[in-house]
């Protein structure tokens, strides 16, 4: 499965968990909001992201799980769905969807943010039909830096404290000039989540078709260390650098 399929699977599991909690607390309106509207919103984004080419296992999971979650509220409708998908027995008495541990999956955040960044750049350039958009994923050392800073920021936002914590790592000392600028920024904004270069590169690279469909342009995804463009140095974890032609 692709990253977006795994994200959707995890999103479904999250909604199962929340909906089950609402039913346990007899919060039926909240259960309906979660099991129908939240599920439909997730589906709309997923179908958009996979360019209407969903993973068969993921889409089957969605249909079955949503029908089961809605069965206490609209049993007649869900029984009809059960017949269509070949459900054995009545939907209302089948096993409830398994409540699983849910991962903190932020993979779609970078896709949404990248789409917004591209739109902003195109608006700024007054460019409606770009021919090529290059997405540059941050240098590996920046992920190491962000991981250290995320931990340090839990204790202090003082610049001297942060720079001392970072410079204990010999591998980062040669990037001192860039690190100074980064610390000045993240000390104000904070760091909520840090992935790694391979994960972010895979997520974005697997989304090329989505971006090509969105912007009608050729999309190229490059790791910063493989690019000779100065722009590559502007990429940071969770935020790619952009080149538009």
CSV table of C-alpha atoms in Angstrom, one decimal, residues 10-240:
chain,number,residue,atom,x,y,z
A,10,UNK,CA,-5.3,4.8,10.1
A,11,UNK,CA,-8.0,7.5,9.7
A,12,UNK,CA,-10.7,4.9,9.6
A,13,UNK,CA,-9.3,3.3,12.8
A,14,UNK,CA,-9.3,6.7,14.5
A,15,UNK,CA,-12.9,7.3,13.6
A,16,UNK,CA,-13.9,3.8,14.8
A,17,UNK,CA,-12.3,4.6,18.2
A,18,UNK,CA,-13.9,8.0,18.5
A,19,UNK,CA,-17.4,6.8,17.4
A,20,UNK,CA,-17.2,3.9,19.8
A,21,UNK,CA,-16.5,6.3,22.6
A,22,UNK,CA,-19.4,8.5,21.7
A,23,UNK,CA,-21.8,5.5,21.6
A,24,UNK,CA,-20.5,4.3,25.0
A,25,UNK,CA,-21.3,7.8,26.4
A,26,UNK,CA,-24.7,7.9,24.6
A,27,UNK,CA,-23.6,10.9,22.6
A,28,UNK,CA,-25.6,9.9,19.5
A,29,UNK,CA,-25.3,13.2,17.7
A,30,UNK,CA,-21.5,13.1,18.0
A,31,UNK,CA,-21.5,9.5,16.9
A,32,UNK,CA,-23.4,10.4,13.8
A,33,UNK,CA,-21.0,13.4,13.1
A,34,UNK,CA,-18.0,11.1,13.5
A,35,UNK,CA,-19.3,8.0,11.7
A,36,UNK,CA,-20.9,9.8,8.7
A,37,UNK,CA,-19.6,13.3,8.2
A,38,UNK,CA,-16.0,12.7,9.4
A,39,UNK,CA,-15.8,9.5,7.4
A,40,UNK,CA,-17.1,11.2,4.3
A,41,UNK,CA,-14.7,14.1,4.6
A,42,UNK,CA,-11.8,11.6,4.9
A,43,UNK,CA,-13.1,9.7,1.9
A,44,UNK,CA,-13.3,12.9,-0.2
A,45,UNK,CA,-9.7,13.8,0.6
A,46,UNK,CA,-8.5,10.2,0.0
A,47,UNK,CA,-10.2,10.0,-3.4
A,48,UNK,CA,-8.8,13.3,-4.4
A,49,UNK,CA,-5.3,12.3,-3.2
A,50,UNK,CA,-5.3,8.9,-5.0
A,51,UNK,CA,-6.7,10.6,-8.2
A,52,UNK,CA,-9.8,8.4,-8.0
A,53,UNK,CA,-7.7,5.2,-8.0
A,54,UNK,CA,-8.2,3.9,-4.4
A,55,UNK,CA,-6.6,0.8,-3.0
A,56,UNK,CA,-9.3,-2.0,-3.2
A,57,UNK,CA,-8.6,-3.2,0.4
A,58,UNK,CA,-8.8,0.3,1.8
A,59,UNK,CA,-12.1,1.2,0.0
A,60,UNK,CA,-13.7,-2.1,1.0
A,61,UNK,CA,-12.7,-1.4,4.6
A,62,UNK,CA,-14.2,2.0,4.4
A,63,UNK,CA,-17.6,0.8,3.1
A,64,UNK,CA,-17.9,-2.0,5.6
A,65,UNK,CA,-16.7,0.0,8.6
A,66,UNK,CA,-19.0,3.0,7.9
A,67,UNK,CA,-22.0,0.7,7.5
A,68,UNK,CA,-21.3,-1.0,10.9
A,69,UNK,CA,-20.7,2.4,12.6
A,70,UNK,CA,-24.0,3.7,11.3
A,71,UNK,CA,-26.1,0.6,12.0
A,72,UNK,CA,-27.3,1.7,15.4
A,73,UNK,CA,-28.7,4.9,13.9
A,74,UNK,CA,-29.9,4.0,10.4
A,75,UNK,CA,-30.3,0.1,10.5
A,76,UNK,CA,-32.5,-0.2,7.4
A,77,UNK,CA,-30.0,1.7,5.3
A,78,UNK,CA,-27.0,-0.3,6.5
A,79,UNK,CA,-28.8,-3.6,6.0
A,80,UNK,CA,-29.2,-2.7,2.4
A,81,UNK,CA,-25.5,-1.8,2.2
A,82,UNK,CA,-24.7,-5.2,3.8
A,83,UNK,CA,-26.7,-7.0,1.0
A,84,UNK,CA,-24.8,-5.0,-1.7
A,85,UNK,CA,-21.4,-5.8,-0.3
A,86,UNK,CA,-22.3,-9.5,0.4
A,87,UNK,CA,-22.3,-9.2,4.1
A,88,UNK,CA,-23.3,-12.6,5.7
A,89,UNK,CA,-26.1,-12.1,8.3
A,90,UNK,CA,-27.5,-8.9,9.5
A,91,UNK,CA,-25.2,-5.9,9.7
A,92,UNK,CA,-26.7,-4.8,13.1
A,93,UNK,CA,-25.6,-8.1,14.8
A,94,UNK,CA,-22.2,-8.6,13.1
A,95,UNK,CA,-19.0,-8.0,15.1
A,96,UNK,CA,-18.3,-4.3,15.8
A,97,UNK,CA,-15.2,-2.9,14.0
A,98,UNK,CA,-12.1,-3.7,15.9
A,99,UNK,CA,-10.8,-0.8,18.0
A,100,UNK,CA,-7.1,-0.5,17.3
A,101,UNK,CA,-4.2,1.5,18.5
A,102,UNK,CA,-4.0,4.6,16.3
A,103,UNK,CA,-0.7,6.0,14.9
A,104,UNK,CA,0.1,9.7,15.0
A,105,UNK,CA,0.2,9.9,11.2
A,106,UNK,CA,1.1,13.3,9.9
A,107,UNK,CA,1.9,12.3,6.4
A,108,UNK,CA,-1.0,14.2,4.8
A,109,UNK,CA,-0.1,17.4,6.6
A,110,UNK,CA,3.0,17.9,4.4
A,111,UNK,CA,0.9,17.2,1.3
A,112,UNK,CA,-1.7,19.7,2.2
A,113,UNK,CA,0.9,22.3,3.2
A,114,UNK,CA,2.8,21.7,0.0
A,115,UNK,CA,-0.3,22.2,-2.1
A,116,UNK,CA,-1.0,25.5,-0.3
A,117,UNK,CA,2.6,26.6,-0.8
A,118,UNK,CA,2.5,25.9,-4.5
A,119,UNK,CA,-0.8,27.9,-4.8
A,120,UNK,CA,0.8,30.8,-2.9
A,121,UNK,CA,3.8,30.8,-5.2
A,122,UNK,CA,1.7,30.6,-8.3
A,123,UNK,CA,-0.4,33.5,-7.1
A,124,UNK,CA,2.6,35.6,-6.2
A,125,UNK,CA,4.1,34.9,-9.7
A,126,UNK,CA,0.7,35.4,-11.3
A,127,UNK,CA,1.4,32.1,-13.1
A,128,UNK,CA,-1.7,30.1,-14.0
A,129,UNK,CA,-0.1,27.3,-16.1
A,130,UNK,CA,3.3,26.3,-14.8
A,131,UNK,CA,5.2,23.8,-17.0
A,132,UNK,CA,7.2,22.2,-14.2
A,133,UNK,CA,7.3,22.3,-10.4
A,134,UNK,CA,10.3,20.9,-8.5
A,135,UNK,CA,9.8,19.9,-4.9
A,136,UNK,CA,13.1,19.8,-2.9
A,137,UNK,CA,13.1,17.8,0.3
A,138,UNK,CA,15.4,19.0,3.2
A,139,UNK,CA,18.9,17.9,3.9
A,140,UNK,CA,19.2,14.8,6.2
A,141,UNK,CA,21.1,16.8,8.9
A,142,UNK,CA,18.2,19.1,9.3
A,143,UNK,CA,16.0,16.2,10.5
A,144,UNK,CA,18.7,15.4,13.1
A,145,UNK,CA,18.7,19.1,14.1
A,146,UNK,CA,15.0,19.3,14.4
A,147,UNK,CA,14.8,16.1,16.5
A,148,UNK,CA,17.3,17.6,18.9
A,149,UNK,CA,15.6,21.0,19.0
A,150,UNK,CA,12.2,19.4,19.6
A,151,UNK,CA,13.5,17.8,22.7
A,152,UNK,CA,15.4,20.9,23.9
A,153,UNK,CA,12.4,23.1,23.4
A,154,UNK,CA,10.5,21.2,26.0
A,155,UNK,CA,12.8,22.6,28.6
A,156,UNK,CA,13.9,26.0,27.2
A,157,UNK,CA,13.4,28.5,24.4
A,158,UNK,CA,16.5,30.4,25.3
A,159,UNK,CA,18.8,30.8,22.2
A,160,UNK,CA,22.0,30.1,24.2
A,161,UNK,CA,20.6,27.0,25.8
A,162,UNK,CA,19.4,25.7,22.4
A,163,UNK,CA,22.6,26.4,20.5
A,164,UNK,CA,24.6,24.7,23.3
A,165,UNK,CA,22.4,21.6,23.2
A,166,UNK,CA,22.8,21.4,19.4
A,167,UNK,CA,26.5,22.0,19.3
A,168,UNK,CA,27.2,19.0,21.5
A,169,UNK,CA,26.7,17.0,18.3
A,170,UNK,CA,30.0,17.1,16.3
A,171,UNK,CA,28.1,16.1,13.1
A,172,UNK,CA,26.2,19.4,13.2
A,173,UNK,CA,29.0,21.9,13.9
A,174,UNK,CA,29.8,22.5,10.3
A,175,UNK,CA,26.3,23.8,9.7
A,176,UNK,CA,26.6,26.4,12.5
A,177,UNK,CA,25.7,29.4,10.4
A,178,UNK,CA,22.5,27.8,9.0
A,179,UNK,CA,21.6,26.4,12.5
A,180,UNK,CA,21.8,29.8,14.0
A,181,UNK,CA,19.1,31.1,11.6
A,182,UNK,CA,16.9,28.0,12.1
A,183,UNK,CA,17.1,28.2,15.9
A,184,UNK,CA,16.0,31.9,15.9
A,185,UNK,CA,12.9,30.8,13.9
A,186,UNK,CA,11.9,27.6,15.7
A,187,UNK,CA,12.4,29.2,19.1
A,188,UNK,CA,9.4,31.3,18.3
A,189,UNK,CA,7.3,28.8,16.3
A,190,UNK,CA,8.2,25.6,18.2
A,191,UNK,CA,8.4,22.1,16.6
A,192,UNK,CA,5.3,19.9,16.8
A,193,UNK,CA,6.5,16.9,14.8
A,194,UNK,CA,9.6,15.6,13.1
A,195,UNK,CA,9.8,12.8,10.6
A,196,UNK,CA,12.8,11.8,8.6
A,197,UNK,CA,14.0,12.5,5.1
A,198,UNK,CA,13.3,9.1,3.6
A,199,UNK,CA,9.7,9.1,4.9
A,200,UNK,CA,9.0,12.6,3.7
A,201,UNK,CA,10.6,11.9,0.3
A,202,UNK,CA,8.6,8.7,-0.2
A,203,UNK,CA,5.3,10.5,0.8
A,204,UNK,CA,5.9,13.4,-1.6
A,205,UNK,CA,7.3,11.2,-4.4
A,206,UNK,CA,4.2,8.9,-4.2
A,207,UNK,CA,2.1,12.0,-4.5
A,208,UNK,CA,3.5,13.2,-7.9
A,209,UNK,CA,0.3,12.1,-9.7
A,210,UNK,CA,-1.8,14.1,-7.3
A,211,UNK,CA,0.2,17.3,-7.7
A,212,UNK,CA,0.3,16.8,-11.5
A,213,UNK,CA,-3.4,16.5,-11.5
A,214,UNK,CA,-3.9,19.5,-9.3
A,215,UNK,CA,-1.6,21.8,-11.1
A,216,UNK,CA,-1.4,20.3,-14.6
A,217,UNK,CA,2.3,20.5,-14.6
A,218,UNK,CA,5.3,18.1,-14.5
A,219,UNK,CA,6.3,17.4,-11.0
A,220,UNK,CA,9.9,16.5,-9.9
A,221,UNK,CA,10.8,15.5,-6.4
A,222,UNK,CA,14.5,15.7,-5.4
A,223,UNK,CA,16.4,15.3,-2.2
A,224,UNK,CA,18.3,18.5,-1.3
A,225,UNK,CA,21.7,16.7,-1.3
A,226,UNK,CA,21.1,15.6,-4.9
A,227,UNK,CA,20.3,19.1,-6.1
A,228,UNK,CA,22.7,21.9,-7.2
A,229,UNK,CA,20.0,24.5,-6.7
A,230,UNK,CA,20.6,27.1,-4.0
A,231,UNK,CA,16.9,26.9,-3.3
A,232,UNK,CA,17.4,23.5,-1.9
A,233,UNK,CA,18.9,25.0,1.3
A,234,UNK,CA,15.6,26.6,2.1
A,235,UNK,CA,13.8,23.3,2.6
A,236,UNK,CA,13.3,22.2,6.2
A,237,UNK,CA,11.6,19.2,7.8
A,238,UNK,CA,7.9,19.3,7.0
A,239,UNK,CA,8.3,22.0,4.4
A,240,UNK,CA,9.8,21.5,0.9
